[in-house]
mmCIF file of C-alpha atoms in Angstrom:
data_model
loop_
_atom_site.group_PDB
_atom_site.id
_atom_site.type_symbol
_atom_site.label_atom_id
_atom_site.label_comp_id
_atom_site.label_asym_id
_atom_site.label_seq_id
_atom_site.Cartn_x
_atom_site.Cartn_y
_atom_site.Cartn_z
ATOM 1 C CA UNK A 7 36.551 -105.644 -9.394
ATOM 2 C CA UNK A 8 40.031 -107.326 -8.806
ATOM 3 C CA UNK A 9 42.302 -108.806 -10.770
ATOM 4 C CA UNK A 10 44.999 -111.086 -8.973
ATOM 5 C CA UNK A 11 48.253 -111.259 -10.474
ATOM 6 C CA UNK A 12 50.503 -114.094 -9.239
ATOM 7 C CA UNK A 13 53.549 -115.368 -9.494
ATOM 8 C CA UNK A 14 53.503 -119.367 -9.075
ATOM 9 C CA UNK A 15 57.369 -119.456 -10.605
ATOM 10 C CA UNK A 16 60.712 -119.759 -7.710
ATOM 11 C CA UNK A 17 62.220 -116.379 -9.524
ATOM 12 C CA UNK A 18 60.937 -112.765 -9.563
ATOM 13 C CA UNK A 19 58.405 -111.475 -11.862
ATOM 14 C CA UNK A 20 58.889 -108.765 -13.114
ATOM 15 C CA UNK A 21 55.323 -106.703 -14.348
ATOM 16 C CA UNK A 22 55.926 -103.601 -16.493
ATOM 17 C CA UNK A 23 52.446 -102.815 -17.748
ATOM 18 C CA UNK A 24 49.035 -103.541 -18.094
ATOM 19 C CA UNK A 25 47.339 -103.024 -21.423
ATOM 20 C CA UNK A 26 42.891 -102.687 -20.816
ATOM 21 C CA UNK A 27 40.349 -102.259 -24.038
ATOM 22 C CA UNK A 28 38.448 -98.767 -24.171
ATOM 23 C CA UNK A 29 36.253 -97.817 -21.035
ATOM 24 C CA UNK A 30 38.495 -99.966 -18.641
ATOM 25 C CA UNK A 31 41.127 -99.295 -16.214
ATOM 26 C CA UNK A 32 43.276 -100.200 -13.439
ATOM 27 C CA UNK A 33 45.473 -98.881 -10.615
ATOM 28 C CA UNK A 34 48.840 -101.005 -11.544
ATOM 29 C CA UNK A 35 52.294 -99.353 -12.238
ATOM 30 C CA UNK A 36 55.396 -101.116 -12.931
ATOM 31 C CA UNK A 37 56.328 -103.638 -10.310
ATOM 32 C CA UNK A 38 57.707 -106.931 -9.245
ATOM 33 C CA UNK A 39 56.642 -109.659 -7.410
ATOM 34 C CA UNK A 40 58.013 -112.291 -5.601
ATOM 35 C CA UNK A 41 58.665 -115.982 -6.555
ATOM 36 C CA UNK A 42 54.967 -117.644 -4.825
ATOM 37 C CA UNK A 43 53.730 -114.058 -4.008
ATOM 38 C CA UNK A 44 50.794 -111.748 -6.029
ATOM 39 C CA UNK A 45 49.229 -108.524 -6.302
ATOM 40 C CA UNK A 46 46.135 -107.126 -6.333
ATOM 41 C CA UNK A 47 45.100 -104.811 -9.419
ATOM 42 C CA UNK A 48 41.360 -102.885 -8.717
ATOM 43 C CA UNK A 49 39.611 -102.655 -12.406
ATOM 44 C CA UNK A 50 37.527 -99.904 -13.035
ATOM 45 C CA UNK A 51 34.903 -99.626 -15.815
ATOM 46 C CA UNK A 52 33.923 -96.275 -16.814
ATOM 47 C CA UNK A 53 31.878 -96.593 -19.851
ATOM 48 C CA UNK A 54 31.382 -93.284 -21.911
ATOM 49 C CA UNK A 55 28.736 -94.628 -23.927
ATOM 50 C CA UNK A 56 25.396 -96.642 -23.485
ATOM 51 C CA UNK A 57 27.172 -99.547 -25.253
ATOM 52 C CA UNK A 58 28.449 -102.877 -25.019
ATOM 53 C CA UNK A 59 31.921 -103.036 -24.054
ATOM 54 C CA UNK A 60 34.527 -105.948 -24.271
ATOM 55 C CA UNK A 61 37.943 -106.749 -24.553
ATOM 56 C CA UNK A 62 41.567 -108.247 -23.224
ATOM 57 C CA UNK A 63 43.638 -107.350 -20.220
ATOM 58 C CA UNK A 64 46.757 -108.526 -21.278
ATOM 59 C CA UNK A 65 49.813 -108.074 -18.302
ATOM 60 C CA UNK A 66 53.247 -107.198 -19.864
ATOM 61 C CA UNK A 67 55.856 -109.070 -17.701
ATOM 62 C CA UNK A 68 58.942 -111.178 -18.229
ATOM 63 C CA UNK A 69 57.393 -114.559 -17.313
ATOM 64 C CA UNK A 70 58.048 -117.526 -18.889
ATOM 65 C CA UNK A 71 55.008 -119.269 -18.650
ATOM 66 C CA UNK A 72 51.737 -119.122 -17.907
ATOM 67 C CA UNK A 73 48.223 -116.765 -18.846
ATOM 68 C CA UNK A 74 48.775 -113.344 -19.427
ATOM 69 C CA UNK A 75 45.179 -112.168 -20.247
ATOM 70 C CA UNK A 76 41.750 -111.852 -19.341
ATOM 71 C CA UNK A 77 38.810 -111.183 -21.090
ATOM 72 C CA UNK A 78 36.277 -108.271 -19.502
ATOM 73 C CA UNK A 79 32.863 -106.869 -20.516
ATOM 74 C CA UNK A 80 30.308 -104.635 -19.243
ATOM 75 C CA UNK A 81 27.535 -102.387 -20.882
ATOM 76 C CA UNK A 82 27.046 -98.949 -20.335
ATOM 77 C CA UNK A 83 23.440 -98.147 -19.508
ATOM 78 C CA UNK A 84 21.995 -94.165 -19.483
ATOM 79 C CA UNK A 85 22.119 -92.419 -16.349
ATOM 80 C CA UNK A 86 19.336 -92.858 -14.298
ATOM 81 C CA UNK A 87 17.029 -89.996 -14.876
ATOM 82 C CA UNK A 88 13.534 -88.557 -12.679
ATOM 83 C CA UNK A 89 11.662 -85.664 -14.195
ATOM 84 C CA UNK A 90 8.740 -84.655 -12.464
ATOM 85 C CA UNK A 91 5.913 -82.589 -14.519
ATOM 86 C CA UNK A 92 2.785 -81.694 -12.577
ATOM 87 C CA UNK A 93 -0.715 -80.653 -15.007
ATOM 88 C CA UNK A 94 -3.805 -79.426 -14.479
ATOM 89 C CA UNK A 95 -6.451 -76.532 -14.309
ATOM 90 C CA UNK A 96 -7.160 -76.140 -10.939
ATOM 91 C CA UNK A 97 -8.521 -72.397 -11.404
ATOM 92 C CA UNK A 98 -12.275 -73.689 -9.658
ATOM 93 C CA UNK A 99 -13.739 -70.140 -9.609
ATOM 94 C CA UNK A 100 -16.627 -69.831 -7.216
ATOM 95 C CA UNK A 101 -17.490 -72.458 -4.801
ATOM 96 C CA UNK A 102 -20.333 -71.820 -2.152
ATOM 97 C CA UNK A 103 -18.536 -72.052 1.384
ATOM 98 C CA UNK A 104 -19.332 -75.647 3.144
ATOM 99 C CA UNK A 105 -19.149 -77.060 -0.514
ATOM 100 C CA UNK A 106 -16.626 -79.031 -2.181
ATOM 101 C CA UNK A 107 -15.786 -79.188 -5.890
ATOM 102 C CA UNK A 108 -13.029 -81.544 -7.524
ATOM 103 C CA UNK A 109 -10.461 -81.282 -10.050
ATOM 104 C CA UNK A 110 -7.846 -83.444 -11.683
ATOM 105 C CA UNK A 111 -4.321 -82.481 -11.490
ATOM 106 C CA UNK A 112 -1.746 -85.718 -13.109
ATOM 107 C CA UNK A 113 2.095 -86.076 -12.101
ATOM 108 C CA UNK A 114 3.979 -87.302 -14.673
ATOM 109 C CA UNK A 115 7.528 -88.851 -14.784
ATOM 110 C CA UNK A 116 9.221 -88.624 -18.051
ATOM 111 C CA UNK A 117 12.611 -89.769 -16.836
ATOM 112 C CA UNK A 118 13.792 -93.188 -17.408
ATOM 113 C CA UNK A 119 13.741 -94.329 -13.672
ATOM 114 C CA UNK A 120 10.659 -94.643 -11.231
ATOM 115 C CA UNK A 121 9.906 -91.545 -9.565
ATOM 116 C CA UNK A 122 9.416 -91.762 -5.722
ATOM 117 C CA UNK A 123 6.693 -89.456 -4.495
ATOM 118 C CA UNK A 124 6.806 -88.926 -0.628
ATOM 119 C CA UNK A 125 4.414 -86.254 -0.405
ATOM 120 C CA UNK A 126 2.333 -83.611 -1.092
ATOM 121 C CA UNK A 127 1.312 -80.012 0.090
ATOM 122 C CA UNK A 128 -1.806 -78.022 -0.049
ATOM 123 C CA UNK A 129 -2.531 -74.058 0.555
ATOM 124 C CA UNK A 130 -5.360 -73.835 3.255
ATOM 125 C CA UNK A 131 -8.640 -74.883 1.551
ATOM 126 C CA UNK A 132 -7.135 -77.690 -0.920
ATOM 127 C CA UNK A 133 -6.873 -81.026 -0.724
ATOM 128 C CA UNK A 134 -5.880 -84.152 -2.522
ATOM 129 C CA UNK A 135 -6.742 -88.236 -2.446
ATOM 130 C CA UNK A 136 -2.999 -88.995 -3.665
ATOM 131 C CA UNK A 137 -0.070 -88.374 -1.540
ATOM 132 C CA UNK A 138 2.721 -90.615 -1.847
ATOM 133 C CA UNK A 139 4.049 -94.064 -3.991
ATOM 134 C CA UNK A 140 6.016 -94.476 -7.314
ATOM 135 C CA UNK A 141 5.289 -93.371 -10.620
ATOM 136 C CA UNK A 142 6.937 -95.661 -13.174
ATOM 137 C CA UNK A 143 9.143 -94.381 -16.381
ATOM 138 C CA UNK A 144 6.860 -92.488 -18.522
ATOM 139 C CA UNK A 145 4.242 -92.842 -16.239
ATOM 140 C CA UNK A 146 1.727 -90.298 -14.541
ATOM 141 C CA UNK A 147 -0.592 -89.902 -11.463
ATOM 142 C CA UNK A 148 -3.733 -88.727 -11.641
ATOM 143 C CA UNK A 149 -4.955 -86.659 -7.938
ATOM 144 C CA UNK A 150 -8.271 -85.433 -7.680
ATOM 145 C CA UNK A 151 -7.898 -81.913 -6.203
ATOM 146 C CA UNK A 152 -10.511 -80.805 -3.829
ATOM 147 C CA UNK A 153 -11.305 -77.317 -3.184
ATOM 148 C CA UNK A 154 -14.099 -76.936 0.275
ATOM 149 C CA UNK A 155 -14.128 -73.397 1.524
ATOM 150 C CA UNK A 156 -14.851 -72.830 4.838
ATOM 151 C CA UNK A 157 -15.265 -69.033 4.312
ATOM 152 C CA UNK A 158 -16.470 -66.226 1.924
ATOM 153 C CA UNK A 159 -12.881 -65.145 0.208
ATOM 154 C CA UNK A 160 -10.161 -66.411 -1.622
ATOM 155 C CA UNK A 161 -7.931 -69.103 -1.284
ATOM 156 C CA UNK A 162 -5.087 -70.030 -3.144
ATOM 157 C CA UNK A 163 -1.478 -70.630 -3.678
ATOM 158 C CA UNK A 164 0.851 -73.495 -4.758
ATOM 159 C CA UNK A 165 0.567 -77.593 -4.434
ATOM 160 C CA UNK A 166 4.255 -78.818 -3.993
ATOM 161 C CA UNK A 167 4.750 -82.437 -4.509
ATOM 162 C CA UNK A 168 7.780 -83.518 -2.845
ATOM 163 C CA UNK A 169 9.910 -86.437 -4.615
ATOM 164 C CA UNK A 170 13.573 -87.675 -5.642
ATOM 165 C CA UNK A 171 12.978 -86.055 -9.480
ATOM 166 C CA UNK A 172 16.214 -85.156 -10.356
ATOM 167 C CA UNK A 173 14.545 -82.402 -12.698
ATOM 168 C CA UNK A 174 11.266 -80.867 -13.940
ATOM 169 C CA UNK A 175 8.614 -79.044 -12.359
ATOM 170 C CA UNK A 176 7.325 -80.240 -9.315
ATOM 171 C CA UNK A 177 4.547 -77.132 -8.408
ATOM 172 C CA UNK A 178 1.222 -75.956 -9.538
ATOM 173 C CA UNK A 179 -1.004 -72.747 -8.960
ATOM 174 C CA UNK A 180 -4.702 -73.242 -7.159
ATOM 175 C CA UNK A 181 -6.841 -70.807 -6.887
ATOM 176 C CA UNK A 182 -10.903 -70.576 -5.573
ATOM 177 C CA UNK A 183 -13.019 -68.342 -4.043
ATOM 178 C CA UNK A 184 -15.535 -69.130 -1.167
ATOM 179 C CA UNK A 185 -18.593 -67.328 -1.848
ATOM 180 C CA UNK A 186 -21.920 -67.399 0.610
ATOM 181 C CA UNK A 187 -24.886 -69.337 -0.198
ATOM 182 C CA UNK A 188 -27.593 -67.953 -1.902
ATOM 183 C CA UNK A 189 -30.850 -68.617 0.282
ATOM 184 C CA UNK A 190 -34.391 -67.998 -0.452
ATOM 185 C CA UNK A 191 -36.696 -65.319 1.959
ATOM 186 C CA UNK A 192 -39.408 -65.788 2.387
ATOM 187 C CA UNK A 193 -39.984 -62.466 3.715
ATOM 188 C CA UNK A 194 -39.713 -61.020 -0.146
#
């Protein structure tokens, strides 16, 4: 933000300092300014802590009149945080080929921020009824997993769910295997 200093007096004003509470700052150094003139000061706040914050500014000059503080507060909040955790078994043994079995696998987000989800990938064979949308703070997802094999052997590999976690785990392990239907002859 900015703080404007002016100088509404017909003489110089001269500024030495400016004094700011903890977890505020400022870009001043000793200066003058002219009789009807002003500067511009850019504040900073830089909280260390989540906590409230408040204080004075109070500009050191020789003026002979006039305010020479302001009052400022902020709060510092925690940094925004995504962590991504992705659960489930999706180990779905044997599935006759042509078939399709389903499993749940749940995204969670244990961060304190929404988690964006933008997509998600599947090794041949796999599928999934989820693939995208937010997952609130200390929320979860829930994605049923298909598994349809379209041959006799195995399938498997990793789901990858692509997001903006800034942490966590974001892959699982599927596995399956496509095994031929059992038929009946009646030849035996």
């Amino acid at each position: 933000r900015t703080l404007v200093i002016t100088n509404s007096g017909n003489t110089t004003l001269n500024v030495s300092g400016i004094v700011f509470p903890s977890g505020f700052g400022g870009n001043w150094t000793a200066g003058s300014i002219a009789a009807g003139g002003f500067r511009n000061v850019t504040i900073t706040f830089s909280p260390a802590l989540v906590s409230s914050y408040s204080g004075t500014i109070t500009v050191n000059s020789d003026a002979t009149s006039g305010l020479n503080t302001l009052t400022v507060s902020g709060n510092g909040i925690p940094a925004p945080t995504r962590i991504i955790g992705v659960s489930g078994n999706l180990a779905f043994g044997d599935v006759t080929a042509g078939q399709s079995v389903t499993r749940l696998m749940t995204i969670t987000n244990s961060g304190n921020t929404a988690l964006t989800v933008t997509g998600i990938s599947f090794p041949a064979g796999f599928s999934g009824d989820w693939n995208s949308g937010s997952i609130l703070s200390l929320g979860s997802q829930n994605v049923a997993i298909s598994f349809q094999p379209a041959a006799s052997t195995l399938y498997g590999g990793n789901i990858s769910v692509t997001s903006d976690a800034l942490s966590g785990i974001s892959t699982l392990g599927v596995s399956g295997r496509g095994v031929a239907a059992i038929t009946n002859d009646p030849a035996l």
